Short mmCIF file of C-alpha atoms in Angstrom, two decimals:
data_model
loop_
_atom_site.label_atom_id
_atom_site.label_comp_id
_atom_site.label_asym_id
_atom_site.label_seq_id
_atom_site.Cartn_x
_atom_site.Cartn_y
_atom_site.Cartn_z
CA MET B 1 0.00 0.00 0.00
CA LYS B 2 0.91 3.63 -0.32
CA VAL B 3 0.64 5.10 3.18
CA LEU B 4 0.96 8.67 4.41
CA VAL B 5 2.51 8.97 7.87
CA THR B 6 2.30 12.43 9.42
CA GLY B 7 4.84 13.17 12.13
CA ALA B 8 7.22 10.72 10.45
CA ALA B 9 10.26 12.28 12.15
CA GLY B 10 8.61 11.85 15.54
CA PHE B 11 9.07 9.05 18.04
CA ILE B 12 6.06 6.88 17.19
CA GLY B 13 5.87 8.05 13.58
CA SER B 14 9.40 7.00 12.72
CA HIS B 15 8.91 3.54 14.25
CA VAL B 16 5.59 3.04 12.45
CA SER B 17 7.13 4.15 9.16
CA GLN B 18 9.96 1.65 9.55
CA LYS B 19 7.52 -1.17 10.31
CA LEU B 20 5.48 -0.38 7.20
CA LEU B 21 8.62 -0.12 5.04
CA ASP B 22 9.96 -3.41 6.38
CA ARG B 23 6.82 -5.20 5.27
CA GLY B 24 6.96 -3.70 1.79
CA ASP B 25 4.62 -0.70 1.88
CA GLU B 26 5.44 2.59 0.19
CA VAL B 27 5.58 5.38 2.78
CA VAL B 28 5.38 9.12 2.30
CA GLY B 29 6.38 10.83 5.53
CA ILE B 30 5.74 14.44 6.45
CA ASP B 31 6.91 16.51 9.40
CA ASN B 32 7.56 20.19 10.09
CA LEU B 33 10.77 19.39 12.03
CA ASN B 34 9.98 22.10 14.58
CA ALA B 35 12.17 22.91 17.56
CA TYR B 36 9.80 21.72 20.31
CA TYR B 37 12.67 19.34 21.00
CA ASP B 38 16.04 18.66 19.37
CA PRO B 39 15.61 18.78 15.56
CA GLN B 40 18.85 16.79 15.19
CA LEU B 41 17.17 13.80 16.86
CA LYS B 42 14.27 14.12 14.42
CA GLN B 43 16.71 14.24 11.50
CA ALA B 44 18.56 11.19 12.82
CA ARG B 45 15.27 9.27 12.85
CA LEU B 46 14.63 10.36 9.27
CA ASN B 47 18.11 9.27 8.23
CA ARG B 48 17.21 5.71 9.21
CA LEU B 49 14.08 5.83 7.04
CA GLU B 50 15.73 7.42 4.03
CA LYS B 51 17.80 4.28 3.53
CA TYR B 52 14.63 2.70 2.11
CA ALA B 53 13.95 3.27 -1.59
CA SER B 54 10.21 3.13 -0.90
CA PHE B 55 10.32 6.06 1.55
CA SER B 56 10.01 9.70 0.61
CA PHE B 57 9.92 12.72 2.91
CA ARG B 58 8.26 16.10 2.56
CA LYS B 59 8.80 18.93 5.01
CA ILE B 60 5.21 20.02 5.52
CA ASP B 61 3.31 21.43 8.50
CA VAL B 62 -0.09 19.74 8.84
CA SER B 63 -1.60 23.12 9.70
CA ASP B 64 -0.62 24.47 6.24
CA ARG B 65 -3.89 24.03 4.38
CA SER B 66 -2.64 24.62 0.85
CA ALA B 67 0.41 22.37 1.28
CA MET B 68 -1.79 19.57 2.64
CA GLU B 69 -4.28 19.97 -0.21
CA ASP B 70 -1.44 19.73 -2.72
CA LEU B 71 -0.01 16.67 -0.98
CA PHE B 72 -3.23 14.68 -1.14
CA THR B 73 -4.01 15.83 -4.69
CA ARG B 74 -0.54 15.00 -6.00
CA ASP B 75 0.19 11.74 -4.22
CA GLY B 76 -3.02 9.89 -3.45
CA PHE B 77 -2.85 7.46 -0.53
CA ALA B 78 -4.56 4.17 0.23
CA ARG B 79 -4.32 4.77 3.97
CA VAL B 80 -3.19 7.47 6.38
CA VAL B 81 -1.57 7.27 9.81
CA HIS B 82 -1.88 10.66 11.48
CA LEU B 83 0.68 11.05 14.27
CA GLY B 84 1.75 14.64 13.61
CA ALA B 85 0.67 16.72 16.61
CA GLN B 86 1.88 19.14 19.21
CA ALA B 87 2.52 16.82 22.14
CA GLY B 88 2.99 17.39 25.86
CA VAL B 89 0.54 18.23 28.63
CA ARG B 90 2.80 20.71 30.43
CA HIS B 91 3.78 22.58 27.26
CA SER B 92 0.08 23.20 26.60
CA LEU B 93 -0.13 25.27 29.78
CA GLN B 94 2.29 27.84 28.33
CA ASN B 95 1.59 27.57 24.59
CA PRO B 96 -2.10 26.71 24.05
CA HIS B 97 -2.32 28.35 20.64
CA SER B 98 0.21 25.95 19.13
CA TYR B 99 -2.13 23.08 20.09
CA MET B 100 -5.05 24.73 18.33
CA ASP B 101 -3.00 25.33 15.19
CA THR B 102 -1.47 21.86 14.91
CA ASN B 103 -3.91 19.54 16.64
CA ILE B 104 -7.19 21.12 15.52
CA GLN B 105 -6.49 22.93 12.25
CA GLY B 106 -3.94 20.30 11.27
CA PHE B 107 -6.38 17.47 11.90
CA MET B 108 -9.05 19.23 9.88
CA ASN B 109 -6.61 19.41 6.96
CA VAL B 110 -5.92 15.68 7.28
CA LEU B 111 -9.65 14.86 7.37
CA GLU B 112 -10.34 17.00 4.32
CA GLY B 113 -7.45 15.41 2.46
CA CYS B 114 -8.69 11.92 3.29
CA ARG B 115 -12.23 12.80 2.28
CA HIS B 116 -11.37 14.21 -1.14
CA ALA B 117 -8.76 11.54 -1.89
CA SER B 118 -11.16 8.70 -0.95
CA VAL B 119 -8.67 7.27 1.57
CA GLU B 120 -9.60 3.74 2.64
CA HIS B 121 -8.77 4.18 6.34
CA LEU B 122 -7.49 6.94 8.62
CA VAL B 123 -5.82 5.88 11.85
CA TYR B 124 -4.97 8.75 14.18
CA ALA B 125 -3.42 9.33 17.58
CA SER B 126 -5.68 10.15 20.47
CA SER B 127 -4.44 9.98 24.06
CA SER B 128 -5.14 8.57 27.51
CA SER B 129 -5.27 12.21 28.60
CA VAL B 130 -8.86 12.40 27.33
CA TYR B 131 -9.94 10.49 30.46
CA GLY B 132 -9.10 13.59 32.49
CA GLY B 133 -10.94 13.70 35.80
CA ASN B 134 -12.32 10.18 35.40
CA GLU B 135 -11.41 8.04 38.44
CA SER B 136 -12.89 4.73 37.26
CA LEU B 137 -10.07 2.26 36.63
CA PRO B 138 -9.06 0.70 34.35
CA TYR B 139 -10.02 3.32 31.79
CA SER B 140 -12.57 1.94 29.37
CA GLU B 141 -13.65 3.27 25.98
CA GLN B 142 -17.16 3.20 27.46
CA ASP B 143 -16.21 5.81 30.10
CA ASN B 144 -17.24 9.44 30.05
CA VAL B 145 -14.47 11.72 28.74
CA ASP B 146 -16.14 15.10 29.27
CA HIS B 147 -13.73 16.44 31.90
CA PRO B 148 -10.30 17.04 30.31
CA LEU B 149 -7.59 18.49 32.55
CA SER B 150 -5.40 20.16 29.90
CA ILE B 151 -5.70 21.90 26.54
CA TYR B 152 -3.72 19.01 25.05
CA ALA B 153 -6.45 16.61 26.22
CA VAL B 154 -9.12 18.95 24.83
CA THR B 155 -7.54 18.81 21.37
CA LYS B 156 -7.38 15.01 21.45
CA LYS B 157 -11.03 14.66 22.41
CA ALA B 158 -11.89 17.20 19.71
CA ASN B 159 -10.05 15.02 17.18
CA GLU B 160 -12.26 12.06 18.09
CA LEU B 161 -15.39 14.18 17.62
CA MET B 162 -14.15 15.61 14.33
CA ALA B 163 -13.33 12.12 13.05
CA HIS B 164 -16.80 10.91 13.92
CA SER B 165 -18.43 13.71 11.97
CA TYR B 166 -16.40 12.80 8.87
CA SER B 167 -17.13 9.10 9.32
CA HIS B 168 -20.84 9.94 9.56
CA LEU B 169 -21.07 12.56 6.82
CA PHE B 170 -18.67 11.12 4.26
CA ARG B 171 -18.40 7.46 5.34
CA LEU B 172 -14.66 7.93 5.88
CA PRO B 173 -13.44 4.98 7.96
CA THR B 174 -11.56 6.36 10.99
CA THR B 175 -9.95 4.71 13.99
CA GLY B 176 -8.62 6.66 16.97
CA LEU B 177 -6.03 5.08 19.27
CA ARG B 178 -5.77 6.38 22.83
CA PHE B 179 -2.06 5.95 23.54
CA PHE B 180 -0.91 5.25 27.09
CA THR B 181 2.60 6.62 27.96
CA VAL B 182 4.73 5.25 25.14
CA TYR B 183 8.46 4.78 25.83
CA GLY B 184 11.50 3.22 24.20
CA PRO B 185 14.52 3.87 21.95
CA TRP B 186 14.44 7.03 19.82
CA GLY B 187 11.96 8.52 22.28
CA ARG B 188 11.05 12.13 23.02
CA PRO B 189 13.55 14.06 25.17
CA ASP B 190 10.73 15.86 27.02
CA MET B 191 9.39 12.58 28.42
CA ALA B 192 10.11 11.81 32.07
CA TYR B 193 12.07 8.58 31.49
CA PHE B 194 14.38 10.40 29.07
CA VAL B 195 15.03 13.21 31.56
CA PHE B 196 15.49 10.74 34.42
CA THR B 197 18.11 8.78 32.47
CA ARG B 198 20.05 11.89 31.52
CA ASN B 199 20.04 13.32 35.04
CA ILE B 200 21.00 10.07 36.73
CA LEU B 201 23.95 9.66 34.36
CA GLU B 202 24.99 13.27 34.97
CA GLU B 203 24.50 12.85 38.74
CA LYS B 204 21.82 15.53 38.88
CA PRO B 205 18.63 15.20 40.94
CA ILE B 206 15.47 14.10 39.17
CA GLN B 207 12.20 15.92 39.85
CA ILE B 208 9.47 13.67 41.19
CA PHE B 209 6.06 15.36 41.10
CA ASN B 210 3.14 14.49 43.38
CA ASN B 211 5.81 13.09 45.73
CA GLY B 212 6.02 10.00 43.54
CA LYS B 213 2.35 9.09 43.90
CA HIS B 214 1.86 8.63 40.18
CA ALA B 215 1.29 5.44 38.21
CA ARG B 216 1.40 5.11 34.45
CA ASP B 217 0.44 2.39 32.00
CA PHE B 218 3.88 2.52 30.37
CA THR B 219 3.77 0.88 26.94
CA TYR B 220 6.86 -0.13 24.96
CA ILE B 221 7.16 1.28 21.46
CA ASP B 222 7.35 -2.10 19.68
CA ASP B 223 4.03 -3.14 21.25
CA ILE B 224 2.43 0.14 20.21
CA VAL B 225 3.64 -0.19 16.63
CA GLU B 226 2.47 -3.78 16.33
CA GLY B 227 -0.99 -2.81 17.55
CA LEU B 228 -1.21 0.27 15.34
CA VAL B 229 -0.28 -1.56 12.15
CA ARG B 230 -2.80 -4.28 12.89
CA VAL B 231 -5.45 -1.60 13.33
CA LEU B 232 -4.43 0.08 10.07
CA ASP B 233 -5.04 -3.24 8.30
CA LYS B 234 -8.49 -3.64 9.89
CA VAL B 235 -10.57 -0.92 8.25
CA ALA B 236 -13.13 0.58 10.62
CA THR B 237 -16.71 -0.48 9.98
CA ALA B 238 -20.10 0.59 11.27
CA ASN B 239 -21.55 -1.16 14.30
CA GLY B 240 -24.82 -2.63 13.04
CA ALA B 241 -26.14 -2.91 16.59
CA TRP B 242 -25.40 0.72 17.47
CA SER B 243 -28.35 2.65 18.88
CA GLY B 244 -28.74 6.35 19.51
CA LYS B 245 -30.97 5.49 22.47
CA HIS B 246 -28.10 3.72 24.21
CA PRO B 247 -25.02 5.00 22.34
CA ASP B 248 -21.71 3.17 22.55
CA PRO B 249 -19.02 5.91 22.71
CA ALA B 250 -16.38 3.73 21.02
CA THR B 251 -18.38 2.73 17.93
CA SER B 252 -21.07 4.20 15.72
CA SER B 253 -23.55 3.62 12.95
CA ALA B 254 -20.74 5.22 10.92
CA PRO B 255 -17.40 3.49 10.15
CA TYR B 256 -15.78 4.78 13.33
CA ARG B 257 -13.79 3.13 16.11
CA ILE B 258 -11.98 4.20 19.28
CA TYR B 259 -9.53 1.89 21.08
CA ASN B 260 -7.25 2.11 24.09
CA ILE B 261 -3.72 0.96 23.33
CA GLY B 262 -1.61 0.39 26.42
CA SER B 263 0.09 -2.28 28.49
CA ASN B 264 -2.86 -2.93 30.83
CA ASN B 265 -0.32 -2.91 33.67
CA PRO B 266 0.15 0.40 35.53
CA VAL B 267 3.56 0.87 37.16
CA GLN B 268 4.22 3.13 40.13
CA LEU B 269 6.52 5.99 39.18
CA MET B 270 9.12 5.06 41.81
CA ASP B 271 9.18 1.48 40.52
CA PHE B 272 9.73 2.85 37.02
CA VAL B 273 12.65 4.91 38.31
CA GLY B 274 13.98 1.75 39.92
CA ALA B 275 14.01 0.02 36.53
CA ILE B 276 16.08 2.89 35.13
CA GLU B 277 18.49 2.69 38.08
CA ARG B 278 18.95 -1.04 37.49
CA ALA B 279 19.57 -0.58 33.78
CA LEU B 280 22.11 2.17 34.48
CA ASP B 281 23.56 0.45 37.54
CA LYS B 282 23.43 3.86 39.18
CA LYS B 283 21.30 5.41 41.93
CA ALA B 284 19.12 8.48 41.42
CA GLN B 285 19.04 11.63 43.51
CA PHE B 286 15.53 12.98 44.12
CA GLU B 287 13.82 16.35 44.33
CA MET B 288 10.29 15.66 45.59
CA LEU B 289 7.68 18.16 44.40
CA PRO B 290 3.89 18.65 44.60
CA LYS B 291 1.49 17.63 41.84
CA GLN B 292 1.56 19.77 38.69
CA ALA B 293 -1.49 21.35 37.08
CA GLY B 294 -2.96 19.15 34.36
CA ASP B 295 -1.41 15.92 35.64
CA ILE B 296 -3.50 12.75 35.91
CA GLU B 297 -2.53 10.73 38.98
CA GLN B 298 -2.90 7.28 37.43
CA THR B 299 -3.52 5.79 34.00
CA TYR B 300 -4.59 2.20 33.42
CA ALA B 301 -5.87 0.93 30.07
CA ASP B 302 -8.63 -1.59 29.55
CA ILE B 303 -7.47 -3.13 26.26
CA GLU B 304 -10.03 -5.91 25.84
CA SER B 305 -11.63 -4.26 22.81
CA LEU B 306 -8.31 -4.03 20.98
CA LYS B 307 -7.44 -7.61 21.90
CA GLU B 308 -10.75 -8.78 20.48
CA ALA B 309 -10.47 -6.65 17.34
CA VAL B 310 -6.89 -7.38 16.24
CA GLY B 311 -5.36 -9.80 18.76
CA PHE B 312 -3.32 -7.05 20.42
CA GLN B 313 -1.16 -8.39 23.24
CA PRO B 314 1.58 -6.20 24.76
CA ALA B 315 4.59 -8.38 25.45
CA THR B 316 7.40 -6.18 26.80
CA PRO B 317 7.95 -5.98 30.57
CA ILE B 318 9.24 -2.71 32.04
CA ASP B 319 12.74 -3.97 32.87
CA LYS B 320 13.29 -5.25 29.33
CA GLY B 321 11.88 -2.11 27.70
CA ILE B 322 13.91 0.23 29.88
CA ALA B 323 17.08 -1.79 29.30
CA GLU B 324 16.53 -1.42 25.53
CA PHE B 325 16.03 2.33 25.91
CA VAL B 326 19.11 2.78 28.10
CA SER B 327 21.24 0.79 25.66
CA TRP B 328 20.07 3.04 22.81
CA TYR B 329 20.56 6.20 24.91
CA ARG B 330 24.17 5.32 25.78
CA SER B 331 24.93 4.56 22.14
CA TYR B 332 23.19 7.59 20.61
CA TYR B 333 24.62 10.10 23.08
CA ASP B 334 27.96 8.29 23.39
CA HIS B 335 27.45 8.13 27.14
CA ALA B 336 29.39 5.27 28.73
#
C-alpha cells in the first residue's frame, strides 16, 4: 500500500514508518521538524528511514492548508496514519495556541485530504489524557471523557469528535487510538524517562512530582507499533447494533472506532525509576515536588476491545523495555 505517515520524524511516527517499510509498503512521511525538541534527533530518525527506496519525505506542516491539499491531490494514498501533533501536557499550559493550530487545524486538513482523496482508512493518535478527571479504573472506551484536565487533552477529544463527523457525513473509515505513555529507543527528550536517564547519568537530581504518587500504563514502542499496524489493516466499519438510544461511545452507525492501546499494567513511578536505576547500575538523587497542574494521577488501560479486534497483546515488561532504551541512549549520546 501507499501510506501517508504524518509526524514521520517523531518518536512513534518513525517507528511506524519503519515497520510499514519493512513489510513492503510505500511510505510518504511528512513533518515540520519544529524545535519543540532537538531537531537533530528528528533528523537522525529520518536518516534511518531514508535508507529505504520506498520512503520519501516532505517537510510540511499539517496546519498548512494549501500544502496539505497539494499533498493529497498529487500523491493519493490508500491509507493514512496521522501522528503529527503538538505533544505534551505541560507545554500546553504555556503555549495553548500551538495546540489549536497543529492539533485542531492540522487534523481538519488531514480529514479533508482523506475525504477528497477517498482514503480507505485513517488511523490517528488520540491519548489517555482524554480520560481527564475520570477516576474509574481501568479506563474503558465506554467511560465518560467530558472532563479534560489540559488543553492538550481537549484537542485530542476534539479530534475524536471531528473524526466521527467525517465518518458519519462522508463514510470515511476512521480509527482513533488512545495511547498510554509510550516509551523506548528514539523517544522524546521531554518525556520523564528520558530526563530521568540523563540526570541520573549526569549525577543531577530528578524531579518527582506528586511526591512520587503517580502510576502510568507505560507501553513499549514495539508493542504500540504492532498494535497500530494491525489496526491500520483492519478498516473501521459501522456497528450494526449501534443505537442512539443507548449509544456506545467507542463505535457508531458510521465506520468509526476508538480503542485504548496500552500495556494494561500500571507501574508506580518510583518502581519505574527503579528500573532505570537497574539498567544504568546507578542510583538516582531525588527532588520531591507537589502535583503539577494538568497531571493525571494514574492511567490504566482496559485493552479488551483491541485484543478482540486485532489480537493485540503487549509483550514487553518494564525492565526489558527500559534496558533497551538505556542501551540506545548510551549509544546515541555516546554516554558510557
